[in-house]
């Protein structure tokens, strides 16, 4: 059974960099069948796709975040990483990692439990 | 970007009722439409993909239909565990986009 677990600081200061890791167990991040995904959800609000990463290093980013966003897959550690620079209060959200198929089947079938990141001084 | 809208934003219903939620895409997405259920404090759960295909393990009281720009999610015979927020997502192209959600409340 695939499991995903997010980890990282729960509090980040404005203008600093938000860094999260997602550890995947029960399946390889090196699979060519899947993209590894970050989704976020501000408190009380809806879901926002952050970006999707392929094991080869190819990424799709949300255009609204692209200038601040770095995502990668570490197949040796079976982890995903997310870095978002110059954060503001608007980046406060629960961040989820998830998976979708490659080849046009972009639905998210496995999710982590999510981790709340608060941006505040 | 493809914009997704949902209606209603919330609905109150009783156990045993049938509830229908509508999702509309700003441009045609064939049948690349996905539905998720989110219980407060939990991660979203995949219910339906390609507009009408039930994810493994999802009860048959959930059904989806539609193609192009207009889609529906129907819950027939609401159960207590179905009171949640439901989101649609277009799975046609990047950037992936979600609807704003429909909250199903207990009447």
Tab-separated table of N, CA, C and O in Angstrom, chain B residues 6-93:
chain	number	residue	atom	x	y	z
B	6	UNK	N	-18.566	25.264	-9.399
B	6	UNK	CA	-19.446	24.245	-8.825
B	6	UNK	C	-20.698	24.913	-8.280
B	6	UNK	O	-20.662	26.052	-7.809
B	7	UNK	N	-21.795	24.189	-8.336
B	7	UNK	CA	-23.026	24.645	-7.692
B	7	UNK	C	-23.799	23.448	-7.168
B	7	UNK	O	-23.741	22.353	-7.750
B	8	UNK	N	-24.481	23.633	-6.020
B	8	UNK	CA	-24.423	24.833	-5.190
B	8	UNK	C	-23.110	24.875	-4.402
B	8	UNK	O	-22.336	23.918	-4.452
B	9	UNK	N	-22.885	25.958	-3.685
B	9	UNK	CA	-21.698	26.015	-2.826
B	9	UNK	C	-21.906	25.197	-1.558
B	9	UNK	O	-20.944	24.708	-0.964
B	10	UNK	N	-23.168	25.077	-1.159
B	10	UNK	CA	-23.501	24.205	-0.037
B	10	UNK	C	-24.924	23.718	-0.195
B	10	UNK	O	-25.744	24.355	-0.871
B	11	UNK	N	-25.183	22.576	0.400
B	11	UNK	CA	-26.513	21.985	0.345
B	11	UNK	C	-26.766	21.280	1.676
B	11	UNK	O	-25.861	20.658	2.232
B	12	UNK	N	-27.987	21.401	2.169
B	12	UNK	CA	-28.395	20.697	3.390
B	12	UNK	C	-29.304	19.543	3.005
B	12	UNK	O	-30.233	19.721	2.207
B	13	UNK	N	-29.015	18.389	3.556
B	13	UNK	CA	-29.777	17.198	3.203
B	13	UNK	C	-29.847	16.260	4.391
B	13	UNK	O	-29.076	16.385	5.357
B	14	UNK	N	-30.767	15.322	4.305
B	14	UNK	CA	-30.953	14.332	5.365
B	14	UNK	C	-30.433	12.976	4.923
B	14	UNK	O	-30.299	12.719	3.715
B	15	UNK	N	-30.167	12.122	5.901
B	15	UNK	CA	-29.768	10.748	5.587
B	15	UNK	C	-30.860	10.113	4.726
B	15	UNK	O	-32.052	10.247	5.016
B	16	UNK	N	-30.432	9.490	3.645
B	16	UNK	CA	-31.357	8.853	2.725
B	16	UNK	C	-31.713	9.698	1.508
B	16	UNK	O	-32.235	9.166	0.520
B	17	UNK	N	-31.436	10.999	1.577
B	17	UNK	CA	-31.738	11.883	0.449
B	17	UNK	C	-30.790	11.605	-0.725
B	17	UNK	O	-29.727	10.992	-0.575
B	18	UNK	N	-31.186	12.112	-1.879
B	18	UNK	CA	-30.320	12.131	-3.053
B	18	UNK	C	-29.854	13.555	-3.281
B	18	UNK	O	-30.655	14.495	-3.274
B	19	UNK	N	-28.559	13.706	-3.464
B	19	UNK	CA	-27.948	15.018	-3.671
B	19	UNK	C	-27.231	15.034	-5.025
B	19	UNK	O	-26.538	14.067	-5.373
B	20	UNK	N	-27.419	16.134	-5.742
B	20	UNK	CA	-26.728	16.303	-7.024
B	20	UNK	C	-25.911	17.580	-6.992
B	20	UNK	O	-26.413	18.645	-6.615
B	21	UNK	N	-24.644	17.458	-7.363
B	21	UNK	CA	-23.711	18.584	-7.418
B	21	UNK	C	-23.269	18.754	-8.868
B	21	UNK	O	-22.980	17.772	-9.565
B	22	UNK	N	-23.222	20.007	-9.288
B	22	UNK	CA	-22.849	20.313	-10.670
B	22	UNK	C	-21.476	20.962	-10.723
B	22	UNK	O	-21.121	21.766	-9.844
B	23	UNK	N	-20.724	20.609	-11.730
B	23	UNK	CA	-19.403	21.195	-11.979
B	23	UNK	C	-19.349	21.610	-13.440
B	23	UNK	O	-19.787	20.868	-14.329
B	24	UNK	N	-18.831	22.798	-13.679
B	24	UNK	CA	-18.721	23.307	-15.052
B	24	UNK	C	-17.299	23.762	-15.333
B	24	UNK	O	-16.691	24.449	-14.509
B	25	UNK	N	-16.785	23.380	-16.486
B	25	UNK	CA	-15.455	23.808	-16.934
B	25	UNK	C	-15.584	24.968	-17.914
B	25	UNK	O	-16.538	25.024	-18.689
B	26	UNK	N	-14.609	25.857	-17.896
B	26	UNK	CA	-14.657	27.041	-18.750
B	26	UNK	C	-14.391	26.720	-20.223
B	26	UNK	O	-14.640	27.555	-21.099
B	27	UNK	N	-13.888	25.538	-20.487
B	27	UNK	CA	-13.751	25.061	-21.860
B	27	UNK	C	-13.863	23.548	-21.849
B	27	UNK	O	-13.788	22.923	-20.780
B	28	UNK	N	-14.078	22.974	-22.995
B	28	UNK	CA	-14.306	21.548	-23.066
B	28	UNK	C	-13.126	20.723	-22.590
B	28	UNK	O	-11.973	21.019	-22.933
B	29	UNK	N	-13.413	19.715	-21.771
B	29	UNK	CA	-12.360	18.849	-21.240
B	29	UNK	C	-12.662	17.378	-21.521
B	29	UNK	O	-12.166	16.478	-20.838
B	30	UNK	N	-13.489	17.138	-22.543
B	30	UNK	CA	-13.920	15.760	-22.843
B	30	UNK	C	-14.498	15.147	-21.562
B	30	UNK	O	-15.421	15.706	-20.985
B	31	UNK	N	-13.935	14.031	-21.124
B	31	UNK	CA	-14.425	13.429	-19.877
B	31	UNK	C	-13.346	13.445	-18.802
B	31	UNK	O	-13.396	12.654	-17.858
B	32	UNK	N	-12.382	14.363	-18.919
B	32	UNK	CA	-11.281	14.400	-17.966
B	32	UNK	C	-11.659	15.178	-16.714
B	32	UNK	O	-11.103	16.227	-16.400
B	33	UNK	N	-12.624	14.643	-16.004
B	33	UNK	CA	-13.179	15.279	-14.823
B	33	UNK	C	-13.132	14.304	-13.661
B	33	UNK	O	-13.454	13.121	-13.807
B	34	UNK	N	-12.705	14.828	-12.529
B	34	UNK	CA	-12.461	14.017	-11.330
B	34	UNK	C	-13.262	14.599	-10.174
B	34	UNK	O	-13.445	15.823	-10.103
B	35	UNK	N	-13.732	13.737	-9.286
B	35	UNK	CA	-14.419	14.163	-8.061
B	35	UNK	C	-13.673	13.628	-6.838
B	35	UNK	O	-13.242	12.468	-6.818
B	36	UNK	N	-13.562	14.501	-5.833
B	36	UNK	CA	-12.965	14.122	-4.562
B	36	UNK	C	-13.939	14.435	-3.436
B	36	UNK	O	-14.743	15.364	-3.528
B	37	UNK	N	-13.797	13.695	-2.353
B	37	UNK	CA	-14.522	13.948	-1.108
B	37	UNK	C	-13.513	14.336	-0.046
B	37	UNK	O	-12.478	13.679	0.085
B	38	UNK	N	-13.810	15.386	0.703
B	38	UNK	CA	-12.922	15.767	1.800
B	38	UNK	C	-13.717	15.931	3.084
B	38	UNK	O	-14.613	16.764	3.174
B	39	UNK	N	-13.340	15.126	4.049
B	39	UNK	CA	-13.885	15.245	5.398
B	39	UNK	C	-13.000	16.208	6.168
B	39	UNK	O	-11.763	16.183	5.988
B	40	UNK	N	-13.585	17.081	7.011
B	40	UNK	CA	-12.755	18.079	7.710
B	40	UNK	C	-11.575	17.449	8.435
B	40	UNK	O	-11.717	16.445	9.131
B	41	UNK	N	-10.406	18.065	8.239
B	41	UNK	CA	-9.204	17.588	8.905
B	41	UNK	C	-8.508	16.437	8.204
B	41	UNK	O	-7.477	15.959	8.685
B	42	UNK	N	-9.075	15.991	7.081
B	42	UNK	CA	-8.501	14.860	6.346
B	42	UNK	C	-8.091	15.281	4.943
B	42	UNK	O	-8.547	16.298	4.428
B	43	UNK	N	-7.259	14.462	4.345
B	43	UNK	CA	-6.901	14.687	2.948
B	43	UNK	C	-8.074	14.338	2.043
B	43	UNK	O	-8.909	13.491	2.393
B	44	UNK	N	-8.163	14.977	0.894
B	44	UNK	CA	-9.188	14.579	-0.077
B	44	UNK	C	-9.033	13.110	-0.474
B	44	UNK	O	-7.927	12.555	-0.455
B	45	UNK	N	-10.165	12.534	-0.836
B	45	UNK	CA	-10.202	11.136	-1.256
B	45	UNK	C	-10.777	11.065	-2.664
B	45	UNK	O	-11.815	11.672	-2.949
B	46	UNK	N	-10.100	10.349	-3.545
B	46	UNK	CA	-10.563	10.197	-4.918
B	46	UNK	C	-11.833	9.348	-4.957
B	46	UNK	O	-11.858	8.230	-4.445
B	47	UNK	N	-12.887	9.913	-5.558
B	47	UNK	CA	-14.149	9.185	-5.698
B	47	UNK	C	-14.355	8.663	-7.121
B	47	UNK	O	-14.680	7.492	-7.325
B	48	UNK	N	-14.230	9.573	-8.074
B	48	UNK	CA	-14.598	9.290	-9.463
B	48	UNK	C	-13.570	9.932	-10.380
B	48	UNK	O	-13.143	11.063	-10.140
B	49	UNK	N	-13.156	9.211	-11.431
B	49	UNK	CA	-12.308	9.781	-12.464
B	49	UNK	C	-12.919	9.522	-13.838
B	49	UNK	O	-13.840	8.710	-13.968
B	50	UNK	N	-12.403	10.197	-14.811
B	50	UNK	CA	-12.975	10.205	-16.171
B	50	UNK	C	-14.489	10.356	-16.118
B	50	UNK	O	-15.238	9.657	-16.802
B	51	UNK	N	-14.915	11.285	-15.279
B	51	UNK	CA	-16.307	11.744	-15.160
B	51	UNK	C	-17.264	10.731	-14.533
B	51	UNK	O	-18.195	11.129	-13.839
B	52	UNK	N	-17.041	9.441	-14.770
B	52	UNK	CA	-18.052	8.473	-14.334
B	52	UNK	C	-17.488	7.160	-13.801
B	52	UNK	O	-18.271	6.288	-13.420
B	53	UNK	N	-16.176	7.011	-13.758
B	53	UNK	CA	-15.580	5.755	-13.313
B	53	UNK	C	-15.317	5.802	-11.817
B	53	UNK	O	-14.568	6.667	-11.333
B	54	UNK	N	-15.936	4.885	-11.080
B	54	UNK	CA	-15.776	4.848	-9.640
B	54	UNK	C	-14.388	4.309	-9.275
B	54	UNK	O	-13.974	3.258	-9.788
B	55	UNK	N	-13.698	5.018	-8.400
B	55	UNK	CA	-12.444	4.515	-7.863
B	55	UNK	C	-12.735	3.248	-7.054
B	55	UNK	O	-13.814	3.118	-6.438
B	56	UNK	N	-11.797	2.327	-7.050
B	56	UNK	CA	-11.948	1.085	-6.315
B	56	UNK	C	-12.293	1.361	-4.852
B	56	UNK	O	-11.668	2.208	-4.205
B	57	UNK	N	-13.309	0.666	-4.355
B	57	UNK	CA	-13.688	0.791	-2.960
B	57	UNK	C	-14.731	1.858	-2.673
B	57	UNK	O	-15.235	1.938	-1.551
B	58	UNK	N	-15.056	2.674	-3.667
B	58	UNK	CA	-16.057	3.732	-3.461
B	58	UNK	C	-17.456	3.123	-3.608
B	58	UNK	O	-17.726	2.413	-4.580
B	59	UNK	N	-18.346	3.416	-2.667
B	59	UNK	CA	-19.688	2.826	-2.729
B	59	UNK	C	-20.459	3.214	-3.994
B	59	UNK	O	-20.287	4.318	-4.519
B	60	UNK	N	-21.315	2.318	-4.433
B	60	UNK	CA	-22.039	2.530	-5.688
B	60	UNK	C	-23.116	3.605	-5.584
B	60	UNK	O	-23.729	3.968	-6.600
B	61	UNK	N	-23.375	4.124	-4.393
B	61	UNK	CA	-24.341	5.229	-4.286
B	61	UNK	C	-23.781	6.521	-4.887
B	61	UNK	O	-24.512	7.467	-5.117
B	62	UNK	N	-22.475	6.543	-5.116
B	62	UNK	CA	-21.860	7.671	-5.804
B	62	UNK	C	-21.853	7.392	-7.305
B	62	UNK	O	-21.482	6.297	-7.744
B	63	UNK	N	-22.257	8.404	-8.076
B	63	UNK	CA	-22.188	8.262	-9.519
B	63	UNK	C	-21.863	9.608	-10.145
B	63	UNK	O	-22.174	10.665	-9.577
B	64	UNK	N	-21.242	9.558	-11.290
B	64	UNK	CA	-20.883	10.769	-12.002
B	64	UNK	C	-21.284	10.675	-13.458
B	64	UNK	O	-21.370	9.584	-14.024
B	65	UNK	N	-21.530	11.837	-14.044
B	65	UNK	CA	-21.881	11.872	-15.454
B	65	UNK	C	-21.427	13.186	-16.057
B	65	UNK	O	-21.022	14.115	-15.339
B	66	UNK	N	-21.500	13.227	-17.380
B	66	UNK	CA	-21.175	14.460	-18.087
B	66	UNK	C	-20.023	14.310	-19.041
B	66	UNK	O	-19.270	13.326	-19.013
B	67	UNK	N	-19.893	15.312	-19.891
B	67	UNK	CA	-18.812	15.353	-20.863
B	67	UNK	C	-18.739	16.767	-21.419
B	67	UNK	O	-19.756	17.478	-21.423
B	68	UNK	N	-17.568	17.137	-21.864
B	68	UNK	CA	-17.434	18.475	-22.437
B	68	UNK	C	-17.192	19.517	-21.371
B	68	UNK	O	-16.070	19.643	-20.867
B	69	UNK	N	-18.226	20.253	-21.011
B	69	UNK	CA	-18.084	21.310	-20.001
B	69	UNK	C	-18.968	21.106	-18.774
B	69	UNK	O	-18.746	21.774	-17.760
B	70	UNK	N	-19.949	20.249	-18.829
B	70	UNK	CA	-20.920	20.122	-17.744
B	70	UNK	C	-20.950	18.716	-17.172
B	70	UNK	O	-21.105	17.732	-17.924
B	71	UNK	N	-20.835	18.667	-15.845
B	71	UNK	CA	-20.698	17.385	-15.158
B	71	UNK	C	-21.535	17.390	-13.890
B	71	UNK	O	-21.812	18.455	-13.326
B	72	UNK	N	-21.937	16.202	-13.452
B	72	UNK	CA	-22.667	16.084	-12.198
B	72	UNK	C	-22.130	14.922	-11.361
B	72	UNK	O	-21.668	13.910	-11.901
B	73	UNK	N	-22.208	15.125	-10.063
B	73	UNK	CA	-21.962	14.082	-9.077
B	73	UNK	C	-23.277	13.860	-8.343
B	73	UNK	O	-23.873	14.829	-7.854
B	74	UNK	N	-23.721	12.631	-8.276
B	74	UNK	CA	-24.959	12.291	-7.578
B	74	UNK	C	-24.645	11.323	-6.449
B	74	UNK	O	-23.914	10.336	-6.656
B	75	UNK	N	-25.182	11.622	-5.297
B	75	UNK	CA	-25.084	10.708	-4.157
B	75	UNK	C	-26.509	10.248	-3.875
B	75	UNK	O	-27.367	11.060	-3.488
B	76	UNK	N	-26.771	8.969	-4.081
B	76	UNK	CA	-28.122	8.419	-3.937
B	76	UNK	C	-28.223	7.689	-2.603
B	76	UNK	O	-27.561	6.675	-2.395
B	77	UNK	N	-29.075	8.227	-1.720
B	77	UNK	CA	-29.199	7.611	-0.405
B	77	UNK	C	-28.048	8.010	0.498
B	77	UNK	O	-27.221	7.195	0.869
B	78	UNK	N	-28.026	9.300	0.837
B	78	UNK	CA	-26.948	9.835	1.676
B	78	UNK	C	-26.784	9.027	2.954
B	78	UNK	O	-27.766	8.675	3.618
B	79	UNK	N	-25.534	8.767	3.284
B	79	UNK	CA	-25.189	8.108	4.538
B	79	UNK	C	-24.496	9.113	5.462
B	79	UNK	O	-23.956	10.122	4.985
B	80	UNK	N	-24.484	8.853	6.756
B	80	UNK	CA	-23.869	9.818	7.684
B	80	UNK	C	-22.420	10.166	7.327
B	80	UNK	O	-21.993	11.306	7.492
B	81	UNK	N	-21.699	9.198	6.795
B	81	UNK	CA	-20.286	9.427	6.459
B	81	UNK	C	-20.098	10.247	5.178
B	81	UNK	O	-18.966	10.586	4.821
B	82	UNK	N	-21.203	10.567	4.480
B	82	UNK	CA	-21.108	11.323	3.235
B	82	UNK	C	-21.146	12.825	3.450
B	82	UNK	O	-20.958	13.595	2.490
B	83	UNK	N	-21.401	13.259	4.671
B	83	UNK	CA	-21.433	14.689	4.939
B	83	UNK	C	-20.003	15.196	4.941
B	83	UNK	O	-19.204	14.881	5.828
B	84	UNK	N	-19.694	15.976	3.911
B	84	UNK	CA	-18.310	16.343	3.614
B	84	UNK	C	-18.338	17.440	2.551
B	84	UNK	O	-19.410	17.898	2.133
B	85	UNK	N	-17.157	17.850	2.118
B	85	UNK	CA	-17.049	18.791	1.003
B	85	UNK	C	-16.573	18.026	-0.232
B	85	UNK	O	-15.670	17.181	-0.122
B	86	UNK	N	-17.174	18.340	-1.366
B	86	UNK	CA	-16.863	17.649	-2.612
B	86	UNK	C	-16.246	18.641	-3.602
B	86	UNK	O	-16.764	19.749	-3.784
B	87	UNK	N	-15.154	18.230	-4.199
B	87	UNK	CA	-14.436	19.060	-5.164
B	87	UNK	C	-14.361	18.358	-6.516
B	87	UNK	O	-14.112	17.144	-6.571
B	88	UNK	N	-14.544	19.124	-7.563
B	88	UNK	CA	-14.227	18.604	-8.892
B	88	UNK	C	-12.860	19.140	-9.307
B	88	UNK	O	-12.374	20.142	-8.775
B	89	UNK	N	-12.245	18.450	-10.244
B	89	UNK	CA	-10.927	18.834	-10.760
B	89	UNK	C	-10.871	18.461	-12.236
B	89	UNK	O	-11.315	17.367	-12.612
B	90	UNK	N	-10.353	19.356	-13.036
B	90	UNK	CA	-10.151	18.985	-14.436
B	90	UNK	C	-8.783	18.307	-14.565
B	90	UNK	O	-7.780	18.816	-14.039
B	91	UNK	N	-8.791	17.167	-15.215
B	91	UNK	CA	-7.576	16.368	-15.378
B	91	UNK	C	-7.133	16.352	-16.837
B	91	UNK	O	-6.473	15.418	-17.296
B	92	UNK	N	-7.517	17.402	-17.555
B	92	UNK	CA	-7.268	17.461	-18.992
B	92	UNK	C	-5.901	18.027	-19.327
B	92	UNK	O	-5.229	17.554	-20.251
B	93	UNK	N	-5.496	19.056	-18.582
B	93	UNK	CA	-4.284	19.759	-18.950
B	93	UNK	C	-3.730	20.525	-17.748
B	93	UNK	O	-4.467	20.845	-16.811
